[in-house]
JSON list of C-alpha atoms in Angstrom, two decimals:
[
{"chain": "A", "resi": 5, "resn": "UNK", "atom": "CA", "xyz": [-72.91, -11.08, 14.21]},
{"chain": "A", "resi": 6, "resn": "UNK", "atom": "CA", "xyz": [-69.20, -10.34, 13.96]},
{"chain": "A", "resi": 7, "resn": "UNK", "atom": "CA", "xyz": [-67.16, -8.87, 16.71]},
{"chain": "A", "resi": 8, "resn": "UNK", "atom": "CA", "xyz": [-65.55, -5.51, 15.73]},
{"chain": "A", "resi": 9, "resn": "UNK", "atom": "CA", "xyz": [-62.32, -6.25, 17.62]},
{"chain": "A", "resi": 10, "resn": "UNK", "atom": "CA", "xyz": [-61.83, -9.51, 15.67]},
{"chain": "A", "resi": 11, "resn": "UNK", "atom": "CA", "xyz": [-62.17, -7.64, 12.39]},
{"chain": "A", "resi": 12, "resn": "UNK", "atom": "CA", "xyz": [-59.53, -5.17, 13.45]},
{"chain": "A", "resi": 13, "resn": "UNK", "atom": "CA", "xyz": [-57.16, -8.00, 14.30]},
{"chain": "A", "resi": 14, "resn": "UNK", "atom": "CA", "xyz": [-57.63, -9.69, 10.94]},
{"chain": "A", "resi": 15, "resn": "UNK", "atom": "CA", "xyz": [-57.04, -6.44, 9.02]},
{"chain": "A", "resi": 16, "resn": "UNK", "atom": "CA", "xyz": [-53.87, -5.62, 10.99]},
{"chain": "A", "resi": 17, "resn": "UNK", "atom": "CA", "xyz": [-51.99, -8.83, 10.03]},
{"chain": "A", "resi": 18, "resn": "UNK", "atom": "CA", "xyz": [-50.08, -9.77, 6.84]},
{"chain": "A", "resi": 19, "resn": "UNK", "atom": "CA", "xyz": [-50.91, -12.69, 4.64]},
{"chain": "A", "resi": 20, "resn": "UNK", "atom": "CA", "xyz": [-48.34, -15.37, 3.91]},
{"chain": "A", "resi": 21, "resn": "UNK", "atom": "CA", "xyz": [-48.02, -14.16, 0.31]},
{"chain": "A", "resi": 22, "resn": "UNK", "atom": "CA", "xyz": [-47.28, -10.58, 1.41]},
{"chain": "A", "resi": 23, "resn": "UNK", "atom": "CA", "xyz": [-44.57, -11.78, 3.80]},
{"chain": "A", "resi": 24, "resn": "UNK", "atom": "CA", "xyz": [-43.00, -13.97, 1.08]},
{"chain": "A", "resi": 25, "resn": "UNK", "atom": "CA", "xyz": [-42.98, -11.04, -1.40]},
{"chain": "A", "resi": 26, "resn": "UNK", "atom": "CA", "xyz": [-41.27, -8.74, 1.13]},
{"chain": "A", "resi": 27, "resn": "UNK", "atom": "CA", "xyz": [-38.67, -11.39, 2.03]},
{"chain": "A", "resi": 28, "resn": "UNK", "atom": "CA", "xyz": [-38.02, -12.04, -1.68]},
{"chain": "A", "resi": 29, "resn": "UNK", "atom": "CA", "xyz": [-37.45, -8.33, -2.34]},
{"chain": "A", "resi": 30, "resn": "UNK", "atom": "CA", "xyz": [-35.05, -8.08, 0.62]},
{"chain": "A", "resi": 31, "resn": "UNK", "atom": "CA", "xyz": [-33.09, -11.15, -0.55]},
{"chain": "A", "resi": 32, "resn": "UNK", "atom": "CA", "xyz": [-32.92, -9.75, -4.10]},
{"chain": "A", "resi": 33, "resn": "UNK", "atom": "CA", "xyz": [-31.57, -6.41, -2.86]},
{"chain": "A", "resi": 34, "resn": "UNK", "atom": "CA", "xyz": [-29.00, -8.18, -0.65]},
{"chain": "A", "resi": 35, "resn": "UNK", "atom": "CA", "xyz": [-27.90, -10.25, -3.64]},
{"chain": "A", "resi": 36, "resn": "UNK", "atom": "CA", "xyz": [-27.37, -7.08, -5.67]},
{"chain": "A", "resi": 37, "resn": "UNK", "atom": "CA", "xyz": [-25.59, -5.11, -2.94]},
{"chain": "A", "resi": 38, "resn": "UNK", "atom": "CA", "xyz": [-23.38, -7.76, -1.32]},
{"chain": "A", "resi": 39, "resn": "UNK", "atom": "CA", "xyz": [-20.81, -7.99, -4.14]},
{"chain": "A", "resi": 40, "resn": "UNK", "atom": "CA", "xyz": [-20.39, -4.20, -4.08]},
{"chain": "A", "resi": 41, "resn": "UNK", "atom": "CA", "xyz": [-20.08, -4.10, -0.30]},
{"chain": "A", "resi": 42, "resn": "UNK", "atom": "CA", "xyz": [-17.58, -6.99, -0.35]},
{"chain": "A", "resi": 43, "resn": "UNK", "atom": "CA", "xyz": [-15.26, -4.98, -2.65]},
{"chain": "A", "resi": 44, "resn": "UNK", "atom": "CA", "xyz": [-15.14, -1.92, -0.36]},
{"chain": "A", "resi": 45, "resn": "UNK", "atom": "CA", "xyz": [-12.38, -3.13, 2.01]},
{"chain": "A", "resi": 46, "resn": "UNK", "atom": "CA", "xyz": [-10.13, -4.00, -0.96]},
{"chain": "A", "resi": 47, "resn": "UNK", "atom": "CA", "xyz": [-10.71, -0.61, -2.53]},
{"chain": "A", "resi": 48, "resn": "UNK", "atom": "CA", "xyz": [-10.00, 1.23, 0.70]},
{"chain": "A", "resi": 49, "resn": "UNK", "atom": "CA", "xyz": [-6.77, -0.76, 1.22]},
{"chain": "A", "resi": 50, "resn": "UNK", "atom": "CA", "xyz": [-5.68, 0.05, -2.37]},
{"chain": "A", "resi": 51, "resn": "UNK", "atom": "CA", "xyz": [-6.47, 3.72, -1.76]},
{"chain": "A", "resi": 52, "resn": "UNK", "atom": "CA", "xyz": [-4.46, 3.63, 1.50]},
{"chain": "A", "resi": 53, "resn": "UNK", "atom": "CA", "xyz": [-1.52, 2.01, -0.33]},
{"chain": "A", "resi": 54, "resn": "UNK", "atom": "CA", "xyz": [-1.63, 4.68, -3.03]},
{"chain": "A", "resi": 55, "resn": "UNK", "atom": "CA", "xyz": [-1.79, 7.48, -0.46]},
{"chain": "A", "resi": 56, "resn": "UNK", "atom": "CA", "xyz": [1.09, 5.96, 1.51]},
{"chain": "A", "resi": 57, "resn": "UNK", "atom": "CA", "xyz": [3.42, 5.49, -1.48]},
{"chain": "A", "resi": 58, "resn": "UNK", "atom": "CA", "xyz": [2.63, 8.85, -3.10]},
{"chain": "A", "resi": 59, "resn": "UNK", "atom": "CA", "xyz": [2.40, 10.80, 0.13]},
{"chain": "A", "resi": 60, "resn": "UNK", "atom": "CA", "xyz": [4.21, 9.62, 3.23]},
{"chain": "A", "resi": 61, "resn": "UNK", "atom": "CA", "xyz": [6.87, 7.51, 1.49]},
{"chain": "A", "resi": 62, "resn": "UNK", "atom": "CA", "xyz": [7.66, 10.18, -1.12]},
{"chain": "A", "resi": 63, "resn": "UNK", "atom": "CA", "xyz": [7.92, 12.86, 1.59]},
{"chain": "A", "resi": 64, "resn": "UNK", "atom": "CA", "xyz": [10.17, 10.62, 3.70]},
{"chain": "A", "resi": 65, "resn": "UNK", "atom": "CA", "xyz": [12.51, 10.03, 0.74]},
{"chain": "A", "resi": 66, "resn": "UNK", "atom": "CA", "xyz": [12.70, 13.77, 0.07]},
{"chain": "A", "resi": 67, "resn": "UNK", "atom": "CA", "xyz": [13.40, 14.48, 3.75]},
{"chain": "A", "resi": 68, "resn": "UNK", "atom": "CA", "xyz": [16.22, 11.90, 3.73]},
{"chain": "A", "resi": 69, "resn": "UNK", "atom": "CA", "xyz": [17.64, 13.51, 0.59]},
{"chain": "A", "resi": 70, "resn": "UNK", "atom": "CA", "xyz": [17.48, 16.94, 2.22]},
{"chain": "A", "resi": 71, "resn": "UNK", "atom": "CA", "xyz": [19.46, 15.68, 5.23]},
{"chain": "A", "resi": 72, "resn": "UNK", "atom": "CA", "xyz": [22.04, 13.52, 3.43]},
{"chain": "A", "resi": 73, "resn": "UNK", "atom": "CA", "xyz": [22.24, 15.04, -0.08]},
{"chain": "A", "resi": 74, "resn": "UNK", "atom": "CA", "xyz": [21.07, 11.92, -1.92]},
{"chain": "A", "resi": 75, "resn": "UNK", "atom": "CA", "xyz": [18.40, 9.26, -1.78]},
{"chain": "A", "resi": 76, "resn": "UNK", "atom": "CA", "xyz": [19.07, 6.07, 0.19]},
{"chain": "A", "resi": 77, "resn": "UNK", "atom": "CA", "xyz": [21.33, 3.76, -1.84]},
{"chain": "A", "resi": 78, "resn": "UNK", "atom": "CA", "xyz": [19.75, 0.68, -3.35]},
{"chain": "A", "resi": 79, "resn": "UNK", "atom": "CA", "xyz": [22.84, -1.24, -4.40]},
{"chain": "A", "resi": 80, "resn": "UNK", "atom": "CA", "xyz": [25.41, -0.64, -1.66]},
{"chain": "A", "resi": 81, "resn": "UNK", "atom": "CA", "xyz": [26.12, -2.36, 1.64]},
{"chain": "A", "resi": 82, "resn": "UNK", "atom": "CA", "xyz": [23.67, -1.20, 4.26]},
{"chain": "A", "resi": 83, "resn": "UNK", "atom": "CA", "xyz": [25.98, -1.00, 7.27]},
{"chain": "A", "resi": 84, "resn": "UNK", "atom": "CA", "xyz": [25.05, -3.70, 9.79]},
{"chain": "A", "resi": 85, "resn": "UNK", "atom": "CA", "xyz": [22.12, -4.71, 7.59]},
{"chain": "A", "resi": 86, "resn": "UNK", "atom": "CA", "xyz": [24.22, -6.22, 4.82]},
{"chain": "A", "resi": 87, "resn": "UNK", "atom": "CA", "xyz": [23.34, -6.37, 1.14]},
{"chain": "A", "resi": 88, "resn": "UNK", "atom": "CA", "xyz": [19.70, -6.15, 0.06]},
{"chain": "A", "resi": 89, "resn": "UNK", "atom": "CA", "xyz": [17.91, -9.47, -0.14]},
{"chain": "A", "resi": 90, "resn": "UNK", "atom": "CA", "xyz": [17.96, -11.41, -3.40]},
{"chain": "A", "resi": 91, "resn": "UNK", "atom": "CA", "xyz": [14.30, -12.33, -2.89]},
{"chain": "A", "resi": 92, "resn": "UNK", "atom": "CA", "xyz": [12.34, -10.20, -5.39]},
{"chain": "A", "resi": 93, "resn": "UNK", "atom": "CA", "xyz": [11.06, -7.05, -3.78]},
{"chain": "A", "resi": 94, "resn": "UNK", "atom": "CA", "xyz": [12.48, -7.63, -0.32]},
{"chain": "A", "resi": 95, "resn": "UNK", "atom": "CA", "xyz": [15.66, -5.69, -1.07]},
{"chain": "A", "resi": 96, "resn": "UNK", "atom": "CA", "xyz": [13.60, -2.55, -1.56]},
{"chain": "A", "resi": 97, "resn": "UNK", "atom": "CA", "xyz": [11.57, -3.16, 1.57]},
{"chain": "A", "resi": 98, "resn": "UNK", "atom": "CA", "xyz": [14.76, -3.75, 3.60]},
{"chain": "A", "resi": 99, "resn": "UNK", "atom": "CA", "xyz": [16.40, -0.60, 2.27]},
{"chain": "A", "resi": 100, "resn": "UNK", "atom": "CA", "xyz": [13.34, 1.54, 2.98]},
{"chain": "A", "resi": 101, "resn": "UNK", "atom": "CA", "xyz": [12.94, 0.11, 6.49]},
{"chain": "A", "resi": 102, "resn": "UNK", "atom": "CA", "xyz": [16.63, 0.60, 7.29]},
{"chain": "A", "resi": 103, "resn": "UNK", "atom": "CA", "xyz": [16.99, 4.17, 6.01]},
{"chain": "A", "resi": 104, "resn": "UNK", "atom": "CA", "xyz": [13.54, 5.63, 6.61]},
{"chain": "A", "resi": 105, "resn": "UNK", "atom": "CA", "xyz": [12.21, 3.94, 9.75]},
{"chain": "A", "resi": 106, "resn": "UNK", "atom": "CA", "xyz": [15.10, 4.32, 12.18]},
{"chain": "A", "resi": 107, "resn": "UNK", "atom": "CA", "xyz": [17.24, 7.07, 13.66]},
{"chain": "A", "resi": 108, "resn": "UNK", "atom": "CA", "xyz": [20.65, 7.73, 12.08]},
{"chain": "A", "resi": 109, "resn": "UNK", "atom": "CA", "xyz": [23.55, 9.40, 13.83]},
{"chain": "A", "resi": 110, "resn": "UNK", "atom": "CA", "xyz": [25.96, 11.50, 11.82]},
{"chain": "A", "resi": 111, "resn": "UNK", "atom": "CA", "xyz": [28.59, 13.15, 13.97]},
{"chain": "A", "resi": 112, "resn": "UNK", "atom": "CA", "xyz": [26.78, 14.95, 16.77]},
{"chain": "A", "resi": 113, "resn": "UNK", "atom": "CA", "xyz": [23.55, 15.11, 14.80]},
{"chain": "A", "resi": 114, "resn": "UNK", "atom": "CA", "xyz": [20.70, 12.62, 14.73]},
{"chain": "A", "resi": 115, "resn": "UNK", "atom": "CA", "xyz": [18.38, 12.26, 11.77]},
{"chain": "A", "resi": 116, "resn": "UNK", "atom": "CA", "xyz": [15.14, 10.36, 11.26]},
{"chain": "A", "resi": 117, "resn": "UNK", "atom": "CA", "xyz": [13.09, 8.33, 11.52]},
{"chain": "A", "resi": 118, "resn": "UNK", "atom": "CA", "xyz": [11.48, 9.75, 8.41]},
{"chain": "A", "resi": 119, "resn": "UNK", "atom": "CA", "xyz": [8.39, 7.56, 8.63]},
{"chain": "A", "resi": 120, "resn": "UNK", "atom": "CA", "xyz": [6.79, 8.01, 12.02]},
{"chain": "A", "resi": 121, "resn": "UNK", "atom": "CA", "xyz": [4.73, 5.24, 13.63]},
{"chain": "A", "resi": 122, "resn": "UNK", "atom": "CA", "xyz": [5.92, 2.68, 11.10]},
{"chain": "A", "resi": 123, "resn": "UNK", "atom": "CA", "xyz": [5.58, -0.16, 13.63]},
{"chain": "A", "resi": 124, "resn": "UNK", "atom": "CA", "xyz": [2.51, -1.71, 12.00]},
{"chain": "A", "resi": 125, "resn": "UNK", "atom": "CA", "xyz": [4.21, -1.59, 8.60]},
{"chain": "A", "resi": 126, "resn": "UNK", "atom": "CA", "xyz": [7.48, -3.20, 9.75]},
{"chain": "A", "resi": 127, "resn": "UNK", "atom": "CA", "xyz": [7.89, -6.97, 9.59]},
{"chain": "A", "resi": 128, "resn": "UNK", "atom": "CA", "xyz": [10.82, -9.28, 10.22]},
{"chain": "A", "resi": 129, "resn": "UNK", "atom": "CA", "xyz": [12.63, -10.41, 7.10]},
{"chain": "A", "resi": 130, "resn": "UNK", "atom": "CA", "xyz": [14.51, -13.66, 6.65]},
{"chain": "A", "resi": 131, "resn": "UNK", "atom": "CA", "xyz": [16.81, -12.52, 9.43]},
{"chain": "A", "resi": 132, "resn": "UNK", "atom": "CA", "xyz": [14.81, -10.94, 12.32]},
{"chain": "A", "resi": 133, "resn": "UNK", "atom": "CA", "xyz": [17.36, -8.12, 12.54]},
{"chain": "A", "resi": 134, "resn": "UNK", "atom": "CA", "xyz": [16.51, -7.12, 8.98]},
{"chain": "A", "resi": 135, "resn": "UNK", "atom": "CA", "xyz": [13.14, -5.43, 9.05]},
{"chain": "A", "resi": 136, "resn": "UNK", "atom": "CA", "xyz": [10.96, -5.02, 5.96]},
{"chain": "A", "resi": 137, "resn": "UNK", "atom": "CA", "xyz": [8.72, -2.04, 5.25]},
{"chain": "A", "resi": 138, "resn": "UNK", "atom": "CA", "xyz": [5.46, -3.65, 4.10]},
{"chain": "A", "resi": 139, "resn": "UNK", "atom": "CA", "xyz": [2.83, -2.05, 1.89]},
{"chain": "A", "resi": 140, "resn": "UNK", "atom": "CA", "xyz": [-0.71, -1.51, 3.27]},
{"chain": "A", "resi": 141, "resn": "UNK", "atom": "CA", "xyz": [-1.63, -4.26, 0.78]},
{"chain": "A", "resi": 142, "resn": "UNK", "atom": "CA", "xyz": [0.80, -6.70, 2.44]},
{"chain": "A", "resi": 143, "resn": "UNK", "atom": "CA", "xyz": [3.53, -6.86, -0.23]},
{"chain": "A", "resi": 144, "resn": "UNK", "atom": "CA", "xyz": [7.21, -5.90, -0.33]},
{"chain": "A", "resi": 145, "resn": "UNK", "atom": "CA", "xyz": [8.40, -2.85, -2.26]},
{"chain": "A", "resi": 146, "resn": "UNK", "atom": "CA", "xyz": [10.87, -2.55, -5.12]},
{"chain": "A", "resi": 147, "resn": "UNK", "atom": "CA", "xyz": [13.15, 0.47, -4.77]},
{"chain": "A", "resi": 148, "resn": "UNK", "atom": "CA", "xyz": [15.83, 1.95, -6.97]},
{"chain": "A", "resi": 149, "resn": "UNK", "atom": "CA", "xyz": [17.78, 5.16, -7.40]},
{"chain": "A", "resi": 150, "resn": "UNK", "atom": "CA", "xyz": [17.50, 6.35, -11.00]},
{"chain": "A", "resi": 151, "resn": "UNK", "atom": "CA", "xyz": [20.14, 8.40, -12.77]},
{"chain": "A", "resi": 152, "resn": "UNK", "atom": "CA", "xyz": [20.11, 10.37, -15.97]},
{"chain": "A", "resi": 153, "resn": "UNK", "atom": "CA", "xyz": [23.49, 10.03, -17.67]},
{"chain": "A", "resi": 154, "resn": "UNK", "atom": "CA", "xyz": [22.81, 13.18, -19.71]},
{"chain": "A", "resi": 155, "resn": "UNK", "atom": "CA", "xyz": [22.25, 15.42, -16.67]},
{"chain": "A", "resi": 156, "resn": "UNK", "atom": "CA", "xyz": [25.07, 15.53, -14.13]},
{"chain": "A", "resi": 157, "resn": "UNK", "atom": "CA", "xyz": [23.91, 15.36, -10.52]},
{"chain": "A", "resi": 158, "resn": "UNK", "atom": "CA", "xyz": [20.27, 14.76, -11.45]},
{"chain": "A", "resi": 159, "resn": "UNK", "atom": "CA", "xyz": [18.90, 12.08, -9.20]},
{"chain": "A", "resi": 160, "resn": "UNK", "atom": "CA", "xyz": [15.49, 10.58, -8.61]},
{"chain": "A", "resi": 161, "resn": "UNK", "atom": "CA", "xyz": [14.21, 7.37, -7.12]},
{"chain": "A", "resi": 162, "resn": "UNK", "atom": "CA", "xyz": [11.38, 4.96, -7.77]},
{"chain": "A", "resi": 163, "resn": "UNK", "atom": "CA", "xyz": [9.31, 2.88, -5.36]},
{"chain": "A", "resi": 164, "resn": "UNK", "atom": "CA", "xyz": [6.97, 0.18, -6.69]},
{"chain": "A", "resi": 165, "resn": "UNK", "atom": "CA", "xyz": [4.19, -1.53, -4.73]},
{"chain": "A", "resi": 166, "resn": "UNK", "atom": "CA", "xyz": [3.14, -4.87, -6.26]},
{"chain": "A", "resi": 167, "resn": "UNK", "atom": "CA", "xyz": [-0.54, -4.23, -5.49]},
{"chain": "A", "resi": 168, "resn": "UNK", "atom": "CA", "xyz": [-3.18, -6.61, -4.11]},
{"chain": "A", "resi": 169, "resn": "UNK", "atom": "CA", "xyz": [-1.90, -9.64, -6.06]},
{"chain": "A", "resi": 170, "resn": "UNK", "atom": "CA", "xyz": [1.65, -9.13, -4.62]},
{"chain": "A", "resi": 171, "resn": "UNK", "atom": "CA", "xyz": [3.13, -9.74, -8.11]},
{"chain": "A", "resi": 172, "resn": "UNK", "atom": "CA", "xyz": [5.41, -7.30, -9.93]},
{"chain": "A", "resi": 173, "resn": "UNK", "atom": "CA", "xyz": [4.50, -7.00, -13.58]},
{"chain": "A", "resi": 174, "resn": "UNK", "atom": "CA", "xyz": [7.72, -5.40, -14.74]},
{"chain": "A", "resi": 175, "resn": "UNK", "atom": "CA", "xyz": [11.12, -4.18, -13.64]},
{"chain": "A", "resi": 176, "resn": "UNK", "atom": "CA", "xyz": [12.97, -1.02, -12.84]},
{"chain": "A", "resi": 177, "resn": "UNK", "atom": "CA", "xyz": [15.25, 0.34, -15.53]},
{"chain": "A", "resi": 178, "resn": "UNK", "atom": "CA", "xyz": [17.99, 2.44, -13.83]},
{"chain": "A", "resi": 179, "resn": "UNK", "atom": "CA", "xyz": [17.55, 5.23, -16.38]},
{"chain": "A", "resi": 180, "resn": "UNK", "atom": "CA", "xyz": [13.99, 5.04, -17.73]},
{"chain": "A", "resi": 181, "resn": "UNK", "atom": "CA", "xyz": [12.18, 4.01, -14.53]},
{"chain": "A", "resi": 182, "resn": "UNK", "atom": "CA", "xyz": [9.32, 1.49, -14.38]},
{"chain": "A", "resi": 183, "resn": "UNK", "atom": "CA", "xyz": [8.91, -0.80, -17.38]},
{"chain": "A", "resi": 184, "resn": "UNK", "atom": "CA", "xyz": [5.83, -3.01, -17.46]},
{"chain": "A", "resi": 185, "resn": "UNK", "atom": "CA", "xyz": [6.39, -6.46, -18.96]},
{"chain": "A", "resi": 186, "resn": "UNK", "atom": "CA", "xyz": [2.88, -7.06, -20.32]},
{"chain": "A", "resi": 187, "resn": "UNK", "atom": "CA", "xyz": [2.32, -10.13, -18.13]},
{"chain": "A", "resi": 188, "resn": "UNK", "atom": "CA", "xyz": [-0.96, -8.79, -16.77]},
{"chain": "A", "resi": 189, "resn": "UNK", "atom": "CA", "xyz": [0.45, -8.47, -13.24]},
{"chain": "A", "resi": 190, "resn": "UNK", "atom": "CA", "xyz": [1.32, -4.82, -13.92]},
{"chain": "A", "resi": 191, "resn": "UNK", "atom": "CA", "xyz": [-2.31, -3.69, -13.96]},
{"chain": "A", "resi": 192, "resn": "UNK", "atom": "CA", "xyz": [-2.49, -3.29, -10.18]},
{"chain": "A", "resi": 193, "resn": "UNK", "atom": "CA", "xyz": [1.13, -2.20, -9.52]},
{"chain": "A", "resi": 194, "resn": "UNK", "atom": "CA", "xyz": [1.42, 1.20, -7.83]},
{"chain": "A", "resi": 195, "resn": "UNK", "atom": "CA", "xyz": [4.54, 3.30, -8.12]},
{"chain": "A", "resi": 196, "resn": "UNK", "atom": "CA", "xyz": [5.83, 6.74, -7.39]},
{"chain": "A", "resi": 197, "resn": "UNK", "atom": "CA", "xyz": [8.87, 8.50, -8.76]},
{"chain": "A", "resi": 198, "resn": "UNK", "atom": "CA", "xyz": [10.52, 11.06, -6.48]},
{"chain": "A", "resi": 199, "resn": "UNK", "atom": "CA", "xyz": [10.84, 13.92, -7.28]},
{"chain": "A", "resi": 200, "resn": "UNK", "atom": "CA", "xyz": [7.79, 13.94, -9.51]}
]
């Protein structure tokens, strides 16, 4: 005669095949979901870079223009900072750090900084006194003031983020703006033209 408690114990357990099937299903689902989950941090960083360049950076450039009547120069001596770096992209990052991330005194008035809490975005350049404004994606910006020779006094500027690959796939034309070069690096470049 069988014991009723022993039957209940046998019915409550899983067989080896059932356990293997469940583990296989879990591993299959993890294999399908892991690549998607792995891409999420990159996507969120790209979204943060786009929001920073189109939002905070564009607003800071407009605020500077409101205070000083023009956008920060891209091709002129930068006071104690010196000329922009000849390393591709770093000139723009130096200019933006110098003009937008520090306080400027003009007569009795003080202006800026236009980008608040930029500490985590500022890095030392070749010379530690020359800070660089770094993208949320870790690259240096290109920056240029654009002019329209047909419209007197019309001024705009362009900031380009190289994207996750940190490679610029084009160049800035002083009149037309951003020109992609077809190298393939341009596909992840982010840029904003101010005013839009």
